[in-house]
PDB file of C-alpha atoms in Angstrom:
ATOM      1  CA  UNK A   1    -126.865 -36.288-131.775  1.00 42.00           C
ATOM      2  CA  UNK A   2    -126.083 -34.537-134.706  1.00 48.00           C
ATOM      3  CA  UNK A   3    -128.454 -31.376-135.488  1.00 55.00           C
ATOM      4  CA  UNK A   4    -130.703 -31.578-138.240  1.00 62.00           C
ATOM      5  CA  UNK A   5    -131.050 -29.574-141.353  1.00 69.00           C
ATOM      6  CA  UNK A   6    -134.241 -28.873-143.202  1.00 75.00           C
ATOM      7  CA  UNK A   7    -134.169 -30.673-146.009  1.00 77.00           C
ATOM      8  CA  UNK A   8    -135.620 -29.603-149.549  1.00 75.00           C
ATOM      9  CA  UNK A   9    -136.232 -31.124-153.038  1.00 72.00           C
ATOM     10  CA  UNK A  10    -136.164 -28.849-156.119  1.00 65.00           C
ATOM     11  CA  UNK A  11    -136.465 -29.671-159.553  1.00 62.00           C
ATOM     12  CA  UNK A  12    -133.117 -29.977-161.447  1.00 49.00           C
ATOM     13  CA  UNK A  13    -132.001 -27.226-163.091  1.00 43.00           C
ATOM     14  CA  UNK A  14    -129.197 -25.785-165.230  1.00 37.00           C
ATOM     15  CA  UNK A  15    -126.622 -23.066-163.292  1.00 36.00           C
ATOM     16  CA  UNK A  16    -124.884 -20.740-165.770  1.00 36.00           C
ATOM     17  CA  UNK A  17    -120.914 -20.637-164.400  1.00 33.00           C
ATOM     18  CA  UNK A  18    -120.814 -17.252-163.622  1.00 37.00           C
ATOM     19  CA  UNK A  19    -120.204 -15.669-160.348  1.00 39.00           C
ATOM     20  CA  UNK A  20    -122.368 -14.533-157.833  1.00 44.00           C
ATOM     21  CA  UNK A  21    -119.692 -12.930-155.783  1.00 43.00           C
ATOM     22  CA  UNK A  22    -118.736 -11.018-158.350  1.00 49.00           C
ATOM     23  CA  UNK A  23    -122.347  -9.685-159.714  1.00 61.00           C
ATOM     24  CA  UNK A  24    -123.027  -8.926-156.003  1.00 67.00           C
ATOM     25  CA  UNK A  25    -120.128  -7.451-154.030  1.00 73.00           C
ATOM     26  CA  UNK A  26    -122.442  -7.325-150.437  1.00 83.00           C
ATOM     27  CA  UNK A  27    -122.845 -11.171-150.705  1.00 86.00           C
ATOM     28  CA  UNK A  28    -122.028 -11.299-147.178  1.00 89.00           C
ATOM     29  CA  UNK A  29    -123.935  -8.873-145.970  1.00 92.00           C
ATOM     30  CA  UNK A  30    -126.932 -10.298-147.851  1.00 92.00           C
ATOM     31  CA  UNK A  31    -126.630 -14.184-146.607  1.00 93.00           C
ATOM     32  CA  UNK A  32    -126.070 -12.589-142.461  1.00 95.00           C
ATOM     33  CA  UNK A  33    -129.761 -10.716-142.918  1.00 95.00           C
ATOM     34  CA  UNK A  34    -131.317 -13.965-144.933  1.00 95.00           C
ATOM     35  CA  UNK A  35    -129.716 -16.432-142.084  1.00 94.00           C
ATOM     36  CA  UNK A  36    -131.234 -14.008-139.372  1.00 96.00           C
ATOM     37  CA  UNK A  37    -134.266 -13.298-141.290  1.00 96.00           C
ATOM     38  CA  UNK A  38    -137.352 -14.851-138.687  1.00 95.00           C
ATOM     39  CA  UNK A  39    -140.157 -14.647-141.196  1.00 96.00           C
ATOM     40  CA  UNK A  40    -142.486 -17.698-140.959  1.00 95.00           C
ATOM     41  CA  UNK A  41    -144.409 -16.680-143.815  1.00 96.00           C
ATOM     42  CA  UNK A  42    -143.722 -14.868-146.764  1.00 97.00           C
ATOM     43  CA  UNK A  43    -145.871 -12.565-148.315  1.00 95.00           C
ATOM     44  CA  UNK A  44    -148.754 -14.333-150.376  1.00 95.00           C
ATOM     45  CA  UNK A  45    -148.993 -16.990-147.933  1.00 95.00           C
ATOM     46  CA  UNK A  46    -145.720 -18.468-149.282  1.00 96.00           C
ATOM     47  CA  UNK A  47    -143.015 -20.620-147.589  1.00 96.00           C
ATOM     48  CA  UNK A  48    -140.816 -19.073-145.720  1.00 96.00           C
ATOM     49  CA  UNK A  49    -137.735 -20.531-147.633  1.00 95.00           C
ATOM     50  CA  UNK A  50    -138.882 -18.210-150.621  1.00 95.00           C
ATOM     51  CA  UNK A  51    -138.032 -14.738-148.570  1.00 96.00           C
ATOM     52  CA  UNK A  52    -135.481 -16.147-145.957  1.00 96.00           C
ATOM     53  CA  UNK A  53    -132.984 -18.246-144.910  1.00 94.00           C
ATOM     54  CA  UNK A  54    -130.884 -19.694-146.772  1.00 92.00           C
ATOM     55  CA  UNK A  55    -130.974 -22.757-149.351  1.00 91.00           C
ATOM     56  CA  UNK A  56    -127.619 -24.444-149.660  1.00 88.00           C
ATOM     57  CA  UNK A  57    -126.729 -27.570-151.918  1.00 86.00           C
ATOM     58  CA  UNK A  58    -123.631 -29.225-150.547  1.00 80.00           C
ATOM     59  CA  UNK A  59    -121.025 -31.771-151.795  1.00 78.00           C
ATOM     60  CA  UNK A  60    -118.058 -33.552-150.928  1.00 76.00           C
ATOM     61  CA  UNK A  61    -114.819 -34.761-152.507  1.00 69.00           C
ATOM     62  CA  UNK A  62    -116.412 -38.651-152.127  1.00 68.00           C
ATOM     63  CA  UNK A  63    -119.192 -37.639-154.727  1.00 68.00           C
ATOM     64  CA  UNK A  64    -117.122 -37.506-157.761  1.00 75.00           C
ATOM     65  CA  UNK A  65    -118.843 -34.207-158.824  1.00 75.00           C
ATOM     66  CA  UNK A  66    -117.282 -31.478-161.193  1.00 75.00           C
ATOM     67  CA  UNK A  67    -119.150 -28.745-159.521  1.00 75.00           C
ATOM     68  CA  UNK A  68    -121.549 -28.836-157.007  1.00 73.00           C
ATOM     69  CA  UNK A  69    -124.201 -28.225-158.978  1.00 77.00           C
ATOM     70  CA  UNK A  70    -123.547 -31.579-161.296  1.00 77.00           C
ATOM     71  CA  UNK A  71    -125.979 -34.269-161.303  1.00 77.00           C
ATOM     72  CA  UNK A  72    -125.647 -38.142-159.824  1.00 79.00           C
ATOM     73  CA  UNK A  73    -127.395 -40.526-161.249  1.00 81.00           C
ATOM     74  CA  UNK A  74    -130.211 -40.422-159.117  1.00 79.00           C
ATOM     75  CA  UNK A  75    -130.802 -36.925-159.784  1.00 78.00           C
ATOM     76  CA  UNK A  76    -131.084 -37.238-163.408  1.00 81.00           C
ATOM     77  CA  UNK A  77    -133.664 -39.944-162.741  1.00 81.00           C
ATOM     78  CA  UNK A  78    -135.794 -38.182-160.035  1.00 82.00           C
ATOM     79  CA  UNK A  79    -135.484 -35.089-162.062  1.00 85.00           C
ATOM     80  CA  UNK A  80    -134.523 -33.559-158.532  1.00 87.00           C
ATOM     81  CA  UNK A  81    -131.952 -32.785-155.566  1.00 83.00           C
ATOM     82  CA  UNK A  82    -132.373 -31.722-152.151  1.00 86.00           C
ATOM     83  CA  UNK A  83    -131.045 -28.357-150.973  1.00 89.00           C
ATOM     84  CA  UNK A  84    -130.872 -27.715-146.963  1.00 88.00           C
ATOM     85  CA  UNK A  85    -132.360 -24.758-145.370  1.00 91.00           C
ATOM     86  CA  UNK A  86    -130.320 -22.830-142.785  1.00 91.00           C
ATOM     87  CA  UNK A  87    -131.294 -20.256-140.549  1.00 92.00           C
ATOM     88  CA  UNK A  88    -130.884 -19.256-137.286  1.00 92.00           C
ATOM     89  CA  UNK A  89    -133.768 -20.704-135.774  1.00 90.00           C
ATOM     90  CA  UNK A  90    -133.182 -23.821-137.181  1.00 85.00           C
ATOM     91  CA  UNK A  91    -129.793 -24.335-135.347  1.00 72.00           C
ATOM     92  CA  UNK A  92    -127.101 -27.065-136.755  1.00 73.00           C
ATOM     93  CA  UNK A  93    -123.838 -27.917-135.787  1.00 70.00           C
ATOM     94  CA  UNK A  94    -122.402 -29.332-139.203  1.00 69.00           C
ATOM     95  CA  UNK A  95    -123.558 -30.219-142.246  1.00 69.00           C
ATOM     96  CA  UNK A  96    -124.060 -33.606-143.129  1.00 63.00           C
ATOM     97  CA  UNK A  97    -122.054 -36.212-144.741  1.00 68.00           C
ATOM     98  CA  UNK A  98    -118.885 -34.083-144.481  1.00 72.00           C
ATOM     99  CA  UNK A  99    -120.011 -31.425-146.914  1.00 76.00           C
ATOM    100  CA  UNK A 100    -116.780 -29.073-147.908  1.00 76.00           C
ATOM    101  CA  UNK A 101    -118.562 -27.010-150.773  1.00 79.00           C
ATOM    102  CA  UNK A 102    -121.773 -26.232-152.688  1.00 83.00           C
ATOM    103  CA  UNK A 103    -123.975 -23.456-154.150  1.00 85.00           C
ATOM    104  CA  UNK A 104    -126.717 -21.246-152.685  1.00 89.00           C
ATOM    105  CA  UNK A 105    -130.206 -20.659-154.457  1.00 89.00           C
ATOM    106  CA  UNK A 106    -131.350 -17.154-154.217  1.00 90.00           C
ATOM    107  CA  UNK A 107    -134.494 -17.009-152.705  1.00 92.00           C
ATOM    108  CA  UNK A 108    -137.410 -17.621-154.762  1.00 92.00           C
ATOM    109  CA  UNK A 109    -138.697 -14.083-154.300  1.00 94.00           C
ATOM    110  CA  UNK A 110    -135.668 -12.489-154.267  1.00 91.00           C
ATOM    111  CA  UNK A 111    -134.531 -13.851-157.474  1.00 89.00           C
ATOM    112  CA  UNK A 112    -133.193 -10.924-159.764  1.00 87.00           C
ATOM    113  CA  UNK A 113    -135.524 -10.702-163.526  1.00 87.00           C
ATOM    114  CA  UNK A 114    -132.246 -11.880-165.257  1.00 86.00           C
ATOM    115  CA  UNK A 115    -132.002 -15.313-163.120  1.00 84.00           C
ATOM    116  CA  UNK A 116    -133.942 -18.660-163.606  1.00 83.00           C
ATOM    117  CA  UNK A 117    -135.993 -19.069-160.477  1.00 83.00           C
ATOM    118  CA  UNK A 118    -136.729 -22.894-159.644  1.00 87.00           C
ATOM    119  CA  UNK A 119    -139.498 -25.448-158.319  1.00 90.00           C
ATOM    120  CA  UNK A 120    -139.914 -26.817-154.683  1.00 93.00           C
ATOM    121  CA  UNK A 121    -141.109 -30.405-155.147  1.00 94.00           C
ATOM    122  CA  UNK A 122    -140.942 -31.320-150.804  1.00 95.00           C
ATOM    123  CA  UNK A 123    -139.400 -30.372-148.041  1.00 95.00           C
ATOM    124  CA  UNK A 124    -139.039 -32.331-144.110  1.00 95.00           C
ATOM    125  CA  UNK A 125    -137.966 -31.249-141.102  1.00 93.00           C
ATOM    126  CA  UNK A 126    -134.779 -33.560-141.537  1.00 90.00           C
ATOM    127  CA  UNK A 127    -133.068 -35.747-144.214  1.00 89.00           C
ATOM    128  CA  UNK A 128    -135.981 -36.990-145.670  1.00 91.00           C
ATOM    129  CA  UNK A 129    -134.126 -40.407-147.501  1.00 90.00           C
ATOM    130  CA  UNK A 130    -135.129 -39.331-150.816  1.00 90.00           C
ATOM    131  CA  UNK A 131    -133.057 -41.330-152.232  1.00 87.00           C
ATOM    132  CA  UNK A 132    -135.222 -44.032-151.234  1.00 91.00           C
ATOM    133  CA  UNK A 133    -138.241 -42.535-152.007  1.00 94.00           C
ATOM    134  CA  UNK A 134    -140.721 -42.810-155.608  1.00 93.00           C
ATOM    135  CA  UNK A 135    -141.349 -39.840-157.730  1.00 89.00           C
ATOM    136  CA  UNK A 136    -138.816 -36.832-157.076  1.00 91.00           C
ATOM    137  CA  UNK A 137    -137.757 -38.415-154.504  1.00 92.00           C
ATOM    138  CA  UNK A 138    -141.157 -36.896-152.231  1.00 94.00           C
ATOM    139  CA  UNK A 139    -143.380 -40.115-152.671  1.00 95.00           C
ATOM    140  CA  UNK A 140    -143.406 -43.477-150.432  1.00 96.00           C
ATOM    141  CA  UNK A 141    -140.555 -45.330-148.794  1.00 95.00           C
ATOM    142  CA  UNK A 142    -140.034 -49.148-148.570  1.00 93.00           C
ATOM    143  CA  UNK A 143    -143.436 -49.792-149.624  1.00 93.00           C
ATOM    144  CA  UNK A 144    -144.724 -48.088-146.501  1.00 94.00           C
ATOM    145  CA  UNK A 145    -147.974 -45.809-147.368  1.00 95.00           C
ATOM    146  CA  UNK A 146    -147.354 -43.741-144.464  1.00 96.00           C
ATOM    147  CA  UNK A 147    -144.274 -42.171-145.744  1.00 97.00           C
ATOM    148  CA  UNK A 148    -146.166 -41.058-148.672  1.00 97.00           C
ATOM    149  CA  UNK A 149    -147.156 -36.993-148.567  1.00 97.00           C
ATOM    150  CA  UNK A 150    -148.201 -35.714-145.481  1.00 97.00           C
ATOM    151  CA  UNK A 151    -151.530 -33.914-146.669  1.00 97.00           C
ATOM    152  CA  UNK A 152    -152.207 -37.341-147.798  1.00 97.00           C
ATOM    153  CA  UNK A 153    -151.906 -39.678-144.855  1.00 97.00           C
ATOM    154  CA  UNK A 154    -153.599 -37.079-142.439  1.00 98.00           C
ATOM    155  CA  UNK A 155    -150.270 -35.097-141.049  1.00 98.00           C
ATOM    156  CA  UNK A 156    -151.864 -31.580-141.486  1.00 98.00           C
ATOM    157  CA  UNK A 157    -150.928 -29.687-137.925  1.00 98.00           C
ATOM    158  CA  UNK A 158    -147.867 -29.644-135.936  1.00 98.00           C
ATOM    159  CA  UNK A 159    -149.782 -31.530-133.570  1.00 98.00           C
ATOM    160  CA  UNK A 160    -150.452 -34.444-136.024  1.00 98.00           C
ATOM    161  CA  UNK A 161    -146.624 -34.333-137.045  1.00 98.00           C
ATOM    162  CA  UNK A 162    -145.231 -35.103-133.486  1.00 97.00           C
ATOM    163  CA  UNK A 163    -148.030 -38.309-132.865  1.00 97.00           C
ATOM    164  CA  UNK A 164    -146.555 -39.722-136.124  1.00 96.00           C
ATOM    165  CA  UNK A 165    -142.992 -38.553-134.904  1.00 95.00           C
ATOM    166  CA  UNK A 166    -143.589 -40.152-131.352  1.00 94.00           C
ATOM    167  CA  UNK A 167    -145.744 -43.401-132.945  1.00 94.00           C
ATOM    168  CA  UNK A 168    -142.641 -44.130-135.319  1.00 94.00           C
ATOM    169  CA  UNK A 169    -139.807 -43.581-132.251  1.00 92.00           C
ATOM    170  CA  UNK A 170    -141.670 -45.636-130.131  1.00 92.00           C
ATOM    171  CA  UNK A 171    -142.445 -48.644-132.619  1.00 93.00           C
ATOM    172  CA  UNK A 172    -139.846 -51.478-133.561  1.00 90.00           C
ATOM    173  CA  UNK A 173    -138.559 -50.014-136.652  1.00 90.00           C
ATOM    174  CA  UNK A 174    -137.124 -46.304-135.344  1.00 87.00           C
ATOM    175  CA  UNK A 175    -136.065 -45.022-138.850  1.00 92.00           C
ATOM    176  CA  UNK A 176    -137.890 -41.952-138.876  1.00 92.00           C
ATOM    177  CA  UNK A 177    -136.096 -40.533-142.065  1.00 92.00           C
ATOM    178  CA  UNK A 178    -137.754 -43.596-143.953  1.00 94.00           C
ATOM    179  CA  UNK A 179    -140.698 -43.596-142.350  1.00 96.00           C
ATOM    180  CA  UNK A 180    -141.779 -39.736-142.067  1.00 96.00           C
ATOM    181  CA  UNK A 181    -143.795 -37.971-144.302  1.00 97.00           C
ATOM    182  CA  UNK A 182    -143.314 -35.727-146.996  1.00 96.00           C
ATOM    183  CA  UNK A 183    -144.877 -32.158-146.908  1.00 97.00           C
ATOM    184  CA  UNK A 184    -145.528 -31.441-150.403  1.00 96.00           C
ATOM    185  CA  UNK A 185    -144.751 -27.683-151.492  1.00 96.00           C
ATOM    186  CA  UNK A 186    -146.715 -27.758-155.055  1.00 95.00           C
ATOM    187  CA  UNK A 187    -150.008 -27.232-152.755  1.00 96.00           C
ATOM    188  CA  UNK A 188    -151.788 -24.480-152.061  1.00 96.00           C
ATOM    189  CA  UNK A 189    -151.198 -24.970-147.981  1.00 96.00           C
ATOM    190  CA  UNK A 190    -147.520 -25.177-148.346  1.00 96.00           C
ATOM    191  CA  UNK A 191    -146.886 -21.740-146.556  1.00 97.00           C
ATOM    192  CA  UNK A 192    -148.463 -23.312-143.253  1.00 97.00           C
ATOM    193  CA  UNK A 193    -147.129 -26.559-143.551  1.00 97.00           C
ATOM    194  CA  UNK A 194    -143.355 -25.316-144.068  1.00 96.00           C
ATOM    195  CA  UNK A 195    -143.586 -23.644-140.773  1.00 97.00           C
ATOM    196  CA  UNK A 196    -145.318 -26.853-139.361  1.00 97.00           C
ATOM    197  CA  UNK A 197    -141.787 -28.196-140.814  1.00 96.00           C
ATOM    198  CA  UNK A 198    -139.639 -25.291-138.751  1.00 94.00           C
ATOM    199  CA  UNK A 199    -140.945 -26.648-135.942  1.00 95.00           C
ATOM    200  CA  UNK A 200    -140.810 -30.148-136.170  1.00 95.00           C
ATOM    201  CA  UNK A 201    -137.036 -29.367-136.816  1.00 92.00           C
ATOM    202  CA  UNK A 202    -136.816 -27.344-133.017  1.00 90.00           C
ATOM    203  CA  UNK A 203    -138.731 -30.612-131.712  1.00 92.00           C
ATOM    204  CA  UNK A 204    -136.157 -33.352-133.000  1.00 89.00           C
ATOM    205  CA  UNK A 205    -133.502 -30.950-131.567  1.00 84.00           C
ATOM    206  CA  UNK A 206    -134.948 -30.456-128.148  1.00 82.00           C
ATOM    207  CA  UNK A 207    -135.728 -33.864-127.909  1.00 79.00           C
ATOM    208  CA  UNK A 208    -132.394 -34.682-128.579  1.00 58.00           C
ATOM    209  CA  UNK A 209    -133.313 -38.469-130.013  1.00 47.00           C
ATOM    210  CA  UNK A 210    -131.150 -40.208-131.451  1.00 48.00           C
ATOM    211  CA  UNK A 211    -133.000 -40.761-134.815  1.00 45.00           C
ATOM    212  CA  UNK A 212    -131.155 -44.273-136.026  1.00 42.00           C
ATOM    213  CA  UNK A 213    -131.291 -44.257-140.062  1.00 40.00           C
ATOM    214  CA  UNK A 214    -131.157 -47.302-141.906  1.00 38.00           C
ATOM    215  CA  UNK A 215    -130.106 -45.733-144.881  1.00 35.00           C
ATOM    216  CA  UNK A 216    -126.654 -46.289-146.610  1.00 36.00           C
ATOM    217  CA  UNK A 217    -124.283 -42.783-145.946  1.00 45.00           C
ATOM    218  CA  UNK A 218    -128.043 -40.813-144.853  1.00 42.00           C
TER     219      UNK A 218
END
């Protein structure tokens, strides 16, 4: 099986063309400490994705983009696209769908004064199908009400997270990425519940389950 990447919806944005590697000559430097940066919670009580890590969006030739921060269709009507979280906790052998370039957000509280910052909508432990999915892309799949935001349909504790994860694997329809929940980062919890997300990510990997997704390309 594949190793997962966190995955994260933000709200869509316009990126100025300039260059990043050129405004910031350590670049390198600075995404080796954020990758091996171990915080679980940022300062505040905020996500850890706003101090560390790193938050990638990636594309490949088969999307048809101009640059990889160009909207599809989908984004423009979700008013959203998912980024992926990498760190080195949250190990991953490649990125998904072939993925040959993309952009990197700053993080949200490392954001220099003269840069636009941005707003997490959701974020799951894996590819969360938002295409799929109502709203930003956060909100129910297929019609099922259990797909809908975690805080909603009970998922609250790590605990909770792997019964659901365990219920839907052992059921007749095994398409967690449909069927999961979506941990909704506009609430005042979502510092706690990204970390609940960290580790749900280590438990699909140890598990190594194959997670079969009925989703076209997912």
């Amino acid at each position: 099986m594949k190793k997962s990447i966190i995955s994260v919806l933000i709200l869509v944005m316009s990126f100025a063309s300039s260059s990043y590697a050129k405004e910031n000559p350590n670049i390198a430097k600075d995404l080796k400490e954020r990758y091996n940066d171990s915080t679980k919670i940022c300062t505040g009580d905020q996500p850890a994705y706003q101090c560390s890590g790193i938050m990638i969006r990636g594309i490949n030739q088969a999307n048809n983009l101009a640059h990889a921060w160009s909207l599809k269709p989908e984004n423009k009507q979700k008013e959203s696209f998912s980024f992926a979280f990498l760190r080195h906790d949250q190990p991953f052998s490649s990125f998904p769908r072939g993925y040959d370039s993309g952009i990197i957000m700053y993080p949200q509280l490392k954001t220099p004064s003269n840069k636009n910052t941005y707003k997490v909508y959701c974020a799951f432990p894996t590819d969360g199908g938002t295409d799929g999915r109502t709203g930003h892309g956060c909100g129910i799949y297929n019609n099922d009400p259990m797909s809908d935001h975690c805080d909603k349909v009970g998922i609250t504790t790590y605990n909770t997270w792997v019964n659901n994860f365990n219920r839907i694997m052992n059921s007749n329809d095994t398409n967690f990425v449909g069927r999961q929940c979506a941990f909704d980062m506009t609430i005042s919890s979502r510092g706690k519940d990204f970390d609940i997300i960290r580790q749900a990510n280590q438990y699909i990997q140890k598990t190594q389950l194959n997670i079969t997704c009925a989703i076209t390309n997912c």
